[in-house]
Amino acid sequence: QSNIAPFLLDIPDDFSLSSGINAEYGEEEITRISKEEVLKSEQDIRLEIQALREEIRQNDLDIGWYALNVAAAAACRGSTSTGGSGRHGNVVLAKENTRSCDDQCANTEYSLCDADVAIQGVLGRAKSYTQNVGQFYNYGCSTPGNTYIGYDAVKAGDDDALFKTLNLQRHSQYYRFCCCRYP
């Protein structure tokens, strides 16, 4: 966690600490601090602000993926006639675009596939009760289904799709998941 105050995130990129000091106090009052120290401090602040911006961006991505993963768990829960059963909790795996969920689940201790779900949602709160806020498919467990690599959450880079294509009116982006159960 950074100790820079949140208001520093609002500092414009063209901010100059040295010009602000010169304008407010005049050149002669800067005698205690050399210009090099002021410029070094300014550069340190710029680097800290950039690091904070990147941290916020990464937190936004992590929250987006978390929400997608929770939605996948809910989709899996709703895709089975029993809502998931067995003596263990069931799991959701990111779907590999070239394999079936039967194959993927079989490679884990949760070897039974209940569903292969593809889900997609719209960014933002619903504004009406008839607004489409998401879409889903259940491809079934036995085939790879749609093998488009963009639906593979593991192969997707952070900049590939998650926040760029969440608008149903433009281009929807699905991610696929396997719903696996312990035998």
N, CA and C of each residue as an Amber inpcrd file, in Angstrom:
protein
   549
   0.8370000  -1.1940000   0.0000000   0.0000000   0.0000000   0.0000000
   0.8720000   1.2430000   0.0000000   0.4880000   2.2070000  -0.7250000
   1.2520000   3.4300000  -0.8380000   0.8300000   4.4170000   0.2370000
   1.7640000   5.2850000   0.6210000   1.4350000   6.3090000   1.6100000
   1.1990000   7.6670000   0.9630000   1.0950000   7.7180000  -0.3570000
   0.7790000   8.9690000  -1.0530000  -0.7190000   9.2480000  -0.9060000
  -1.0520000  10.4610000  -0.5940000  -2.4610000  10.8260000  -0.4050000
  -3.2490000  10.6330000  -1.7020000  -4.5170000  10.2090000  -1.5990000
  -5.3300000   9.9640000  -2.7990000  -5.4690000  11.1730000  -3.7130000
  -5.4050000  12.4050000  -3.1820000  -5.5700000  13.5820000  -4.0410000
  -4.4380000  13.6790000  -5.0650000  -3.3250000  13.0080000  -4.8080000
  -2.2170000  13.0620000  -5.7610000  -2.5460000  12.3550000  -7.0650000
  -3.5350000  11.4680000  -7.0430000  -3.9270000  10.8010000  -8.2790000
  -4.5380000  11.7830000  -9.2670000  -5.0070000  12.9160000  -8.7640000
  -5.6230000  13.9200000  -9.6220000  -4.6210000  14.9310000 -10.1760000
  -3.3540000  14.7760000  -9.8560000  -2.3460000  15.7160000 -10.3460000
  -2.1750000  15.5020000 -11.8430000  -2.2620000  16.5490000 -12.6340000
  -2.1130000  16.3930000 -14.0880000  -0.7010000  15.9460000 -14.4480000
  -0.5800000  15.2700000 -15.6080000   0.7150000  14.7600000 -16.0430000
   1.7310000  15.8690000 -16.2930000   1.2840000  17.0810000 -16.6160000
   2.2190000  18.1600000 -16.9170000   2.5730000  19.0010000 -15.6800000
   2.2240000  18.5340000 -14.4810000   2.5320000  19.2380000 -13.2440000
   4.0460000  19.3500000 -13.0660000   4.5160000  20.4800000 -12.5990000
   5.9420000  20.6870000 -12.3460000   6.1170000  21.2890000 -10.9660000
   6.7260000  20.5310000 -10.0760000   6.9620000  20.9910000  -8.7190000
   7.9180000  22.1810000  -8.7090000   8.9640000  22.1110000  -9.5280000
   9.9660000  23.1840000  -9.5240000   9.3850000  24.5050000 -10.0110000
   8.5480000  24.4870000 -11.0390000   7.9770000  25.7470000 -11.5180000
   6.9910000  26.3060000 -10.5110000   6.2910000  25.4490000  -9.7870000
   5.3730000  25.9200000  -8.7570000   6.1000000  26.6070000  -7.6170000
   7.2390000  26.0620000  -7.2170000   8.0230000  26.6800000  -6.1420000
   8.5920000  28.0120000  -6.6010000   9.1360000  28.0320000  -7.8000000
   9.7030000  29.2840000  -8.3180000   8.6400000  30.3750000  -8.3860000
   7.4520000  30.0220000  -8.8450000   6.3900000  31.0120000  -9.0090000
   5.9230000  31.5370000  -7.6560000   5.8560000  30.6600000  -6.6470000
   5.3000000  31.0700000  -5.3560000   6.3280000  31.7810000  -4.4790000
   7.5690000  31.3070000  -4.4430000   8.5440000  31.8350000  -3.5020000
   9.6710000  32.6430000  -4.1500000   9.8600000  32.5120000  -5.4250000
  10.9700000  33.1890000  -6.0780000  12.2480000  32.3830000  -5.9580000
  13.1540000  32.6330000  -6.8550000  14.3830000  31.8600000  -6.9560000
  15.2340000  31.9410000  -5.6830000  15.3140000  33.1060000  -5.0650000
  16.2130000  33.2840000  -3.9180000  15.7790000  32.5110000  -2.6710000
  14.5070000  32.1450000  -2.5510000  14.0520000  31.4440000  -1.3520000
  14.2290000  29.9380000  -1.4430000  14.7820000  29.4680000  -2.5100000
  14.9930000  28.0320000  -2.6670000  16.4170000  27.6580000  -2.2520000
  17.1030000  28.5100000  -1.5800000  18.5080000  28.2810000  -1.2570000
  18.7420000  27.0340000  -0.4160000  17.7810000  26.6230000   0.4070000
  17.9690000  25.4390000   1.2470000  17.9380000  24.1580000   0.4260000
  17.1910000  24.1780000  -0.6640000  17.0320000  22.9680000  -1.4590000
  17.5770000  23.2300000  -2.8530000  18.4600000  22.4140000  -3.2820000
  19.0030000  22.6130000  -4.6280000  17.9460000  22.2430000  -5.6600000
  18.1090000  22.7790000  -6.8510000  17.1710000  22.4600000  -7.9220000
  17.1980000  20.9670000  -8.2240000  18.3810000  20.3350000  -8.0910000
  18.4590000  18.8950000  -8.3470000  17.5630000  18.1160000  -7.3890000
  17.5580000  18.5140000  -6.1180000  16.7230000  17.8340000  -5.1350000
  15.2430000  18.0210000  -5.4480000  14.8790000  19.2200000  -5.8730000
  13.4870000  19.4810000  -6.2350000  13.0920000  18.6200000  -7.4310000
  13.9670000  18.6020000  -8.4550000  13.6640000  17.7930000  -9.6400000
  13.6210000  16.3140000  -9.3080000  14.5220000  15.8510000  -8.4200000
  14.5010000  14.4470000  -8.0120000  13.2010000  14.1420000  -7.2630000
  12.7830000  15.0360000  -6.3900000  11.5300000  14.8450000  -5.6680000
  10.3490000  14.8000000  -6.6300000  10.3770000  15.6990000  -7.6230000
   9.3110000  15.7190000  -8.6210000   9.2750000  14.3850000  -9.3860000
  10.4290000  13.8930000  -9.7870000  10.4900000  12.6150000 -10.5100000
  10.0120000  11.4740000  -9.6190000  10.3980000  11.4850000  -8.3520000
   9.9430000  10.4440000  -7.4230000   8.4230000  10.4520000  -7.2910000
   7.8360000  11.6500000  -7.2220000   6.3800000  11.7660000  -7.1140000
   5.7210000  11.2510000  -8.3960000   6.2690000  11.6150000  -9.5470000
   5.7230000  11.1220000 -10.8180000   5.7470000   9.5930000 -10.8780000
   6.8710000   9.0000000 -10.4720000   6.9800000   7.5350000 -10.4800000
   5.9820000   6.8920000  -9.5150000   5.8180000   7.5090000  -8.3600000
   4.8620000   6.9890000  -7.3820000   3.4270000   7.0810000  -7.9110000
   3.0950000   8.1850000  -8.5500000   1.7550000   8.3490000  -9.1290000
   1.5360000   7.3130000 -10.2220000   2.5330000   7.1050000 -11.0730000
   2.4080000   6.0910000 -12.1280000   2.2260000   4.7000000 -11.5370000
   2.9700000   4.3880000 -10.4790000   2.8290000   3.0870000  -9.8200000
   1.4280000   2.9300000  -9.2240000   0.9060000   3.9960000  -8.6300000
  -0.4490000   3.9490000  -8.0770000  -1.4940000   3.7450000  -9.1710000
  -1.3240000   4.4320000 -10.2920000  -2.2600000   4.2540000 -11.4070000
  -2.2400000   2.8160000 -11.9030000  -1.0740000   2.2240000 -12.0140000
  -0.9570000   0.8270000 -12.4570000  -1.5770000  -0.1170000 -11.4270000
  -1.3690000   0.1750000 -10.1440000  -1.9650000  -0.6390000  -9.0860000
  -3.4940000  -0.5900000  -9.1540000  -4.0420000   0.5940000  -9.3870000
  -5.4960000   0.7430000  -9.5150000  -5.9930000  -0.0170000 -10.7340000
  -5.2840000   0.0820000 -11.8490000  -5.6590000  -0.6450000 -13.0680000
  -5.6680000  -2.1550000 -12.8070000  -4.6270000  -2.6590000 -12.1180000
  -4.5580000  -4.0900000 -11.8230000  -5.6810000  -4.5030000 -10.8710000
  -5.9850000  -3.6680000  -9.8850000  -7.0950000  -3.9700000  -8.9770000
  -8.4180000  -4.0430000  -9.7350000  -8.6190000  -3.1290000 -10.6850000
  -9.8280000  -3.1570000 -11.5080000  -9.9170000  -4.4620000 -12.2990000
  -8.8130000  -4.8760000 -12.8870000  -8.8050000  -6.1470000 -13.6310000
  -9.0950000  -7.3230000 -12.7090000  -8.4700000  -7.3400000 -11.5370000
  -8.6860000  -8.4350000 -10.5860000 -10.1450000  -8.5020000 -10.1460000
 -10.7590000  -7.3640000  -9.8990000 -12.1720000  -7.3360000  -9.5150000
 -13.0420000  -7.8220000 -10.6670000 -12.7110000  -7.4290000 -11.8830000
 -13.4500000  -7.9010000 -13.0510000 -13.3760000  -9.4160000 -13.1940000
 -12.1820000  -9.9690000 -13.0680000 -12.0380000 -11.4330000 -13.1620000
 -12.7410000 -12.1290000 -11.9990000 -12.6630000 -11.5580000 -10.7970000
 -13.3620000 -12.1390000  -9.6480000 -14.8630000 -12.2040000  -9.9220000
 -15.4240000 -11.1030000 -10.4050000 -16.8620000 -11.0710000 -10.6890000
 -17.2220000 -12.1010000 -11.7580000 -16.3830000 -12.2280000 -12.7730000
 -16.6310000 -13.2190000 -13.8190000 -16.5610000 -14.6340000 -13.2560000
 -15.5990000 -14.9120000 -12.4040000 -15.4770000 -16.2440000 -11.8080000
 -16.6630000 -16.5810000 -10.9090000 -17.1280000 -15.6260000 -10.1360000
 -18.3040000 -15.8480000  -9.2880000 -19.5380000 -16.0860000 -10.1600000
 -19.6630000 -15.3130000 -11.2380000 -20.7830000 -15.5160000 -12.1570000
 -20.7170000 -16.9080000 -12.7820000 -19.5040000 -17.3890000 -13.0800000
 -19.3460000 -18.7340000 -13.6390000 -19.8030000 -19.7890000 -12.6310000
 -19.4730000 -19.6000000 -11.3730000 -19.9230000 -20.5390000 -10.3410000
 -21.4510000 -20.5460000 -10.2520000 -22.0590000 -19.3810000 -10.3310000
 -23.5220000 -19.3040000 -10.3020000 -24.1250000 -19.9630000 -11.5430000
 -23.5000000 -19.7520000 -12.6980000 -23.9850000 -20.3810000 -13.9300000
 -23.8930000 -21.8990000 -13.8260000 -22.8030000 -22.3870000 -13.2650000
 -22.6660000 -23.8410000 -13.0760000 -23.7300000 -24.3640000 -12.1170000
 -23.9510000 -23.6490000 -11.0420000 -24.9770000 -24.0610000 -10.0600000
 -26.3420000 -24.1600000 -10.7260000 -26.6510000 -23.2320000 -11.5870000
 -27.9510000 -23.2260000 -12.2440000 -28.0510000 -24.1560000 -13.4360000
 -26.9420000 -24.6990000 -13.9040000 -26.9440000 -25.5440000 -15.1010000
 -27.1570000 -27.0210000 -14.8190000 -27.2160000 -27.3960000 -13.5600000
 -27.3760000 -28.8110000 -13.2240000 -28.7330000 -29.0520000 -12.6050000
 -29.2890000 -30.2140000 -12.8910000 -30.6300000 -30.5210000 -12.3640000
 -30.6340000 -30.6190000 -10.8430000 -29.5120000 -31.0200000 -10.2530000
 -29.4390000 -31.1240000  -8.7860000 -28.8210000 -29.8790000  -8.1610000
 -28.3750000 -28.9570000  -9.0070000 -27.7070000 -27.7700000  -8.4810000
 -26.3040000 -28.0770000  -7.9890000 -25.7920000 -29.2190000  -8.3970000
 -24.4950000 -29.6900000  -7.9000000 -24.7610000 -30.6630000  -6.7750000
 -24.0970000 -31.7620000  -6.7900000 -24.3500000 -32.7670000  -5.7510000
 -23.0430000 -33.4510000  -5.4000000 -23.1140000 -34.3620000  -4.4450000
 -21.9430000 -35.1100000  -4.0160000 -21.5240000 -34.7050000  -2.6230000
 -20.4930000 -35.3820000  -2.1560000 -20.0400000 -35.1630000  -0.7780000
 -19.0180000 -34.0370000  -0.6610000 -18.5930000 -33.4790000  -1.7810000
 -17.6300000 -32.3820000  -1.8030000 -18.2440000 -31.1850000  -2.5200000
 -17.6910000 -30.0170000  -2.2780000 -18.0720000 -28.8750000  -3.0800000
 -17.6670000 -29.1250000  -4.5270000 -18.3730000 -28.5620000  -5.4450000
 -18.0560000 -28.7150000  -6.8580000 -17.1560000 -27.5640000  -7.2930000
 -16.5110000 -27.7010000  -8.4490000 -15.5600000 -26.6790000  -8.8760000
 -15.8810000 -26.1650000 -10.2690000 -15.3730000 -24.9830000 -10.5280000
 -15.4630000 -24.3560000 -11.8440000 -14.0320000 -24.2210000 -12.3550000
 -13.8070000 -24.6870000 -13.5840000 -12.4940000 -24.5610000 -14.2140000
 -12.6110000 -23.6580000 -15.4380000 -11.5880000 -22.8640000 -15.6740000
 -11.5370000 -22.1010000 -16.9200000 -11.4690000 -23.1080000 -18.0590000
 -12.3060000 -22.9230000 -19.0820000 -12.4170000 -23.8790000 -20.2010000
 -11.3230000 -23.6390000 -21.2140000 -10.5470000 -24.6830000 -21.4990000
  -9.5550000 -24.6060000 -22.5700000 -10.2800000 -24.7020000 -23.9000000
  -9.9750000 -23.8060000 -24.8190000 -10.7740000 -23.6860000 -26.0410000
 -10.7280000 -24.9130000 -26.9470000  -9.7180000 -25.7660000 -26.8460000
  -9.5980000 -26.9100000 -27.7630000  -9.9790000 -28.2450000 -27.1450000
 -10.3900000 -28.2550000 -25.9050000 -10.7270000 -29.5160000 -25.2240000
 -12.1770000 -29.5140000 -24.7760000 -12.7130000 -30.7080000 -24.5730000
 -14.0590000 -30.8120000 -24.0110000 -13.9590000 -30.7130000 -22.4940000
 -15.0610000 -30.3330000 -21.8670000 -15.0860000 -30.2840000 -20.4060000
 -15.0280000 -31.6920000 -19.8180000 -15.5630000 -32.6900000 -20.5330000
 -15.4020000 -34.0750000 -20.0630000 -13.9230000 -34.3720000 -19.8690000
 -13.0900000 -34.0110000 -20.8570000 -11.6480000 -34.2610000 -20.7710000
 -10.9960000 -33.4270000 -19.6770000 -11.3630000 -32.1710000 -19.5970000
 -10.7530000 -31.3050000 -18.5960000 -11.0970000 -31.7390000 -17.1840000
 -12.3590000 -32.0180000 -16.9290000 -12.7590000 -32.4560000 -15.5840000
 -12.0890000 -33.7780000 -15.2310000 -11.9700000 -34.6940000 -16.2130000
 -11.3800000 -36.0100000 -15.9740000  -9.9310000 -35.9150000 -15.5040000
  -9.2520000 -34.8190000 -15.8060000  -7.8640000 -34.6430000 -15.3770000
  -7.7400000 -34.1050000 -13.9540000  -8.8420000 -34.0050000 -13.2310000
  -8.8270000 -33.5200000 -11.8480000  -9.5410000 -34.5270000 -10.9620000
  -9.5060000 -34.2990000  -9.6660000 -10.2660000 -35.1700000  -8.7650000
 -11.7760000 -34.9350000  -8.8940000 -12.1650000 -33.8320000  -9.5190000
 -13.5730000 -33.5170000  -9.7990000 -13.8610000 -33.9760000 -11.2240000
 -13.8830000 -35.2700000 -11.4250000 -13.7800000 -35.8670000 -12.7600000
 -15.0830000 -35.9290000 -13.5510000 -16.2020000 -35.5650000 -12.9580000
 -17.4750000 -35.6090000 -13.6760000 -17.8700000 -34.2060000 -14.1420000
 -18.2200000 -34.0940000 -15.4140000 -18.6390000 -32.8030000 -15.9460000
 -20.1540000 -32.6750000 -15.8560000 -20.6120000 -31.5560000 -15.3270000
 -22.0460000 -31.2530000 -15.2940000 -22.4470000 -30.2970000 -16.4080000
 -21.5380000 -29.4030000 -16.8290000 -21.8900000 -28.4200000 -17.8600000
 -20.6390000 -27.7390000 -18.3900000 -20.7780000 -27.1640000 -19.5660000
 -19.7830000 -26.2790000 -20.1800000 -20.5450000 -24.9890000 -20.4280000
 -20.2660000 -23.9740000 -19.6150000 -21.0240000 -22.7280000 -19.7280000
 -20.1740000 -21.6230000 -20.3290000 -20.8060000 -20.7970000 -21.1310000
 -20.1960000 -19.5880000 -21.6740000 -21.0340000 -18.4330000 -21.1520000
 -20.3780000 -17.4640000 -20.5210000 -21.1160000 -16.3430000 -19.9380000
 -20.4790000 -15.0260000 -20.3590000 -21.3010000 -14.0110000 -20.3610000
 -20.8790000 -12.6670000 -20.7520000 -21.8130000 -11.6930000 -20.0740000
 -21.2960000 -10.5650000 -19.6190000 -22.1340000  -9.5690000 -18.9680000
 -21.8210000  -8.1700000 -19.4390000 -22.7300000  -7.2610000 -19.1650000
 -22.5890000  -5.8610000 -19.5460000 -22.0610000  -5.0830000 -18.3480000
 -21.1600000  -4.1780000 -18.6040000 -20.6080000  -3.3260000 -17.5710000
 -21.6720000  -2.3260000 -17.1050000 -21.8200000  -2.1850000 -15.8180000
 -22.7490000  -1.1890000 -15.2760000 -24.0390000  -1.7930000 -14.7530000
 -24.7800000  -0.9840000 -14.0500000 -26.0410000  -1.3660000 -13.4230000
 -27.1590000  -1.3560000 -14.4530000 -28.1130000  -2.2630000 -14.2920000
 -29.2910000  -2.2770000 -15.1670000 -30.0920000  -0.9970000 -14.9650000
 -30.6150000  -0.4570000 -16.0520000 -31.4170000   0.7690000 -15.9970000
 -32.9050000   0.4920000 -16.1800000 -33.2470000  -0.7530000 -16.5660000
 -34.6560000  -1.1230000 -16.7030000 -34.7860000  -2.6270000 -16.4960000
 -36.0090000  -3.0910000 -16.3400000 -36.2600000  -4.5160000 -16.1250000
 -36.2920000  -5.3090000 -17.4200000 -36.1480000  -4.6430000 -18.5320000
 -36.1080000  -5.3360000 -19.8210000 -34.7300000  -5.2390000 -20.4860000
 -33.7780000  -4.6220000 -19.8090000 -32.4330000  -4.4600000 -20.3580000
 -31.6650000  -5.7740000 -20.2730000 -31.0480000  -6.1630000 -21.3730000
 -30.1980000  -7.3430000 -21.4050000 -28.8880000  -7.0130000 -20.6870000
 -28.5910000  -7.7000000 -19.5900000 -27.3650000  -7.4380000 -18.8350000
 -26.3440000  -8.5590000 -18.9760000 -26.6780000  -9.6020000 -19.7190000
 -25.7340000 -10.6870000 -19.9150000 -26.3080000 -11.7520000 -20.8210000
 -25.4510000 -12.6640000 -21.2190000 -25.8620000 -13.7780000 -22.0620000
 -25.1410000 -15.0350000 -21.6040000 -25.6660000 -16.2020000 -21.9710000
 -25.0380000 -17.4620000 -21.5790000 -25.3730000 -18.5580000 -22.5800000
 -24.5420000 -19.5570000 -22.6050000 -24.7590000 -20.7890000 -23.3480000
 -24.3500000 -21.9470000 -22.4600000 -24.9200000 -23.1280000 -22.7030000
 -24.4210000 -24.3740000 -22.1310000 -24.1210000 -25.2770000 -23.3190000
 -22.8500000 -25.4640000 -23.6160000 -22.4340000 -26.2320000 -24.7790000
 -22.4980000 -27.7430000 -24.5630000 -22.6880000 -28.1970000 -23.3340000
 -22.6170000 -29.6320000 -23.0710000 -21.1810000 -30.0370000 -22.8190000
 -20.9980000 -31.2200000 -22.2970000 -19.6790000 -31.6290000 -21.8200000
 -18.8270000 -32.3790000 -22.8320000 -19.4200000 -32.9630000 -23.8460000
 -18.7000000 -33.9450000 -24.6560000 -17.8690000 -33.3830000 -25.8130000
 -18.0890000 -32.1530000 -26.2220000 -17.3200000 -31.6030000 -27.3460000
 -16.6180000 -30.3170000 -26.9270000 -15.6080000 -29.9040000 -27.6960000
 -14.9700000 -28.6250000 -27.3780000 -15.9020000 -27.4350000 -27.5920000
 -16.9860000 -27.6070000 -28.3500000 -17.8910000 -26.4920000 -28.6120000
 -17.1990000 -25.4370000 -29.4580000 -17.5130000 -24.1900000 -29.2250000
 -16.9030000 -23.0910000 -29.9670000 -15.4410000 -22.9780000 -29.5410000
 -14.5210000 -23.1580000 -30.4630000 -13.0910000 -23.1860000 -30.1280000
 -12.3920000 -21.8400000 -30.2990000 -13.1440000 -20.7780000 -30.4530000
 -12.5500000 -19.4490000 -30.5800000 -11.6520000 -19.1710000 -29.3780000
 -10.3910000 -18.8540000 -29.6250000  -9.4190000 -18.6600000 -28.5490000
  -9.7930000 -17.4970000 -27.6310000 -10.5170000 -16.5290000 -28.1420000
 -10.9150000 -15.3810000 -27.3290000 -11.8540000 -15.7380000 -26.1900000
 -12.4740000 -16.9180000 -26.2300000 -13.3550000 -17.3500000 -25.1430000
 -12.6010000 -18.0870000 -24.0410000 -11.2970000 -18.2350000 -24.1960000
 -10.4530000 -18.9640000 -23.2560000  -9.8590000 -17.9690000 -22.2600000
 -10.3060000 -18.0080000 -21.0060000  -9.8810000 -17.0270000 -20.0000000
  -8.4000000 -17.1430000 -19.6660000  -7.8470000 -18.3400000 -19.7330000
  -6.4290000 -18.5100000 -19.4040000  -5.5460000 -17.9220000 -20.5000000
  -5.9250000 -18.1210000 -21.7460000  -5.1180000 -17.6320000 -22.8620000
  -5.3280000 -16.1400000 -23.1230000  -6.3770000 -15.5750000 -22.5850000
  -6.6430000 -14.1450000 -22.7760000  -5.6640000 -13.3350000 -21.9430000
  -5.0930000 -12.3080000 -22.5340000  -4.2570000 -11.3930000 -21.7740000
  -5.1440000 -10.3660000 -21.0880000  -4.6080000  -9.6830000 -20.1020000
  -5.4020000  -8.6850000 -19.3880000  -5.9300000  -7.5990000 -20.3110000
  -5.2110000  -7.2980000 -21.3740000  -5.6450000  -6.2490000 -22.2930000
  -6.4920000  -6.7770000 -23.4360000  -6.7060000  -8.1060000 -23.5210000
  -7.3930000  -8.6850000 -24.6700000  -8.8560000  -8.3010000 -24.7500000
  -9.6100000  -8.5210000 -23.6760000 -11.0360000  -8.3910000 -23.8780000
 -11.8330000  -7.9590000 -22.6710000 -11.4990000  -8.3790000 -21.5060000
 -12.4130000  -8.3050000 -20.3690000 -13.1210000  -6.9640000 -20.2420000
 -12.3930000  -5.8670000 -20.2820000 -13.0330000  -4.5750000 -20.1170000
 -13.2640000  -3.8490000 -21.4330000 -12.7840000  -4.3920000 -22.5200000
 -12.9170000  -3.7140000 -23.8030000 -14.1810000  -4.1040000 -24.5450000
 -14.7550000  -5.2660000 -24.2630000 -15.8570000  -5.7610000 -25.0920000
 -17.0650000  -6.1840000 -24.2730000 -17.3350000  -5.4900000 -23.1970000
 -18.4650000  -5.8490000 -22.3500000 -19.7600000  -5.1510000 -22.7570000
 -19.8110000  -4.5600000 -23.9150000 -20.9870000  -3.8410000 -24.3740000
 -21.7480000  -4.6920000 -25.3870000 -22.9340000  -5.1670000 -25.0240000
 -23.7030000  -6.0480000 -25.9070000 -24.0780000  -5.3840000 -27.2230000
 -24.2300000  -4.0740000 -27.2410000 -24.6120000  -3.4030000 -28.4710000
 -23.4380000  -3.3410000 -29.4490000 -22.2270000  -3.4460000 -28.9790000
 -21.0440000  -3.3680000 -29.8210000 -20.5760000  -4.7720000 -30.2010000
 -19.9580000  -5.4520000 -29.2950000 -19.3780000  -6.7720000 -29.5460000
 -19.3220000  -7.4930000 -28.2140000 -19.9890000  -8.5870000 -28.0960000
 -19.9950000  -9.2930000 -26.8200000 -18.8380000 -10.2770000 -26.7510000
 -18.2920000 -10.4450000 -25.5680000 -17.1780000 -11.3600000 -25.3370000
 -17.6030000 -12.3850000 -24.3010000 -17.6040000 -13.6300000 -24.7010000
 -17.9100000 -14.7140000 -23.7760000 -16.6150000 -15.2750000 -23.2120000
 -16.7170000 -15.8200000 -22.0100000 -15.6710000 -16.6690000 -21.4680000
 -16.3410000 -17.9710000 -21.0820000 -15.5980000 -19.0650000 -21.2420000
 -16.1730000 -20.3920000 -21.0490000 -15.5650000 -21.0700000 -19.8310000
 -16.4070000 -21.8850000 -19.2060000 -16.0040000 -22.5580000 -17.9710000
 -16.5590000 -23.9740000 -17.9520000 -15.8210000 -24.8760000 -17.3130000
 -16.2720000 -26.2490000 -17.0800000 -16.8020000 -26.3590000 -15.6570000
 -17.9490000 -27.0000000 -15.5190000 -18.5730000 -27.2280000 -14.2110000
 -18.2890000 -28.6860000 -13.8550000 -17.4110000 -28.9100000 -12.8850000
 -16.9350000 -30.2520000 -12.5660000 -17.3670000 -30.6720000 -11.1650000
 -17.6380000 -31.9680000 -11.0500000 -18.1650000 -32.5290000  -9.7900000
 -17.3110000 -33.7080000  -9.3670000 -17.1820000 -33.8620000  -8.0710000
 -16.4860000 -35.0050000  -7.4800000 -17.3670000 -36.2390000  -7.6430000
 -16.7890000 -37.4010000  -8.0230000 -17.6500000 -38.5990000  -8.2420000
 -18.2770000 -39.1490000  -6.9600000
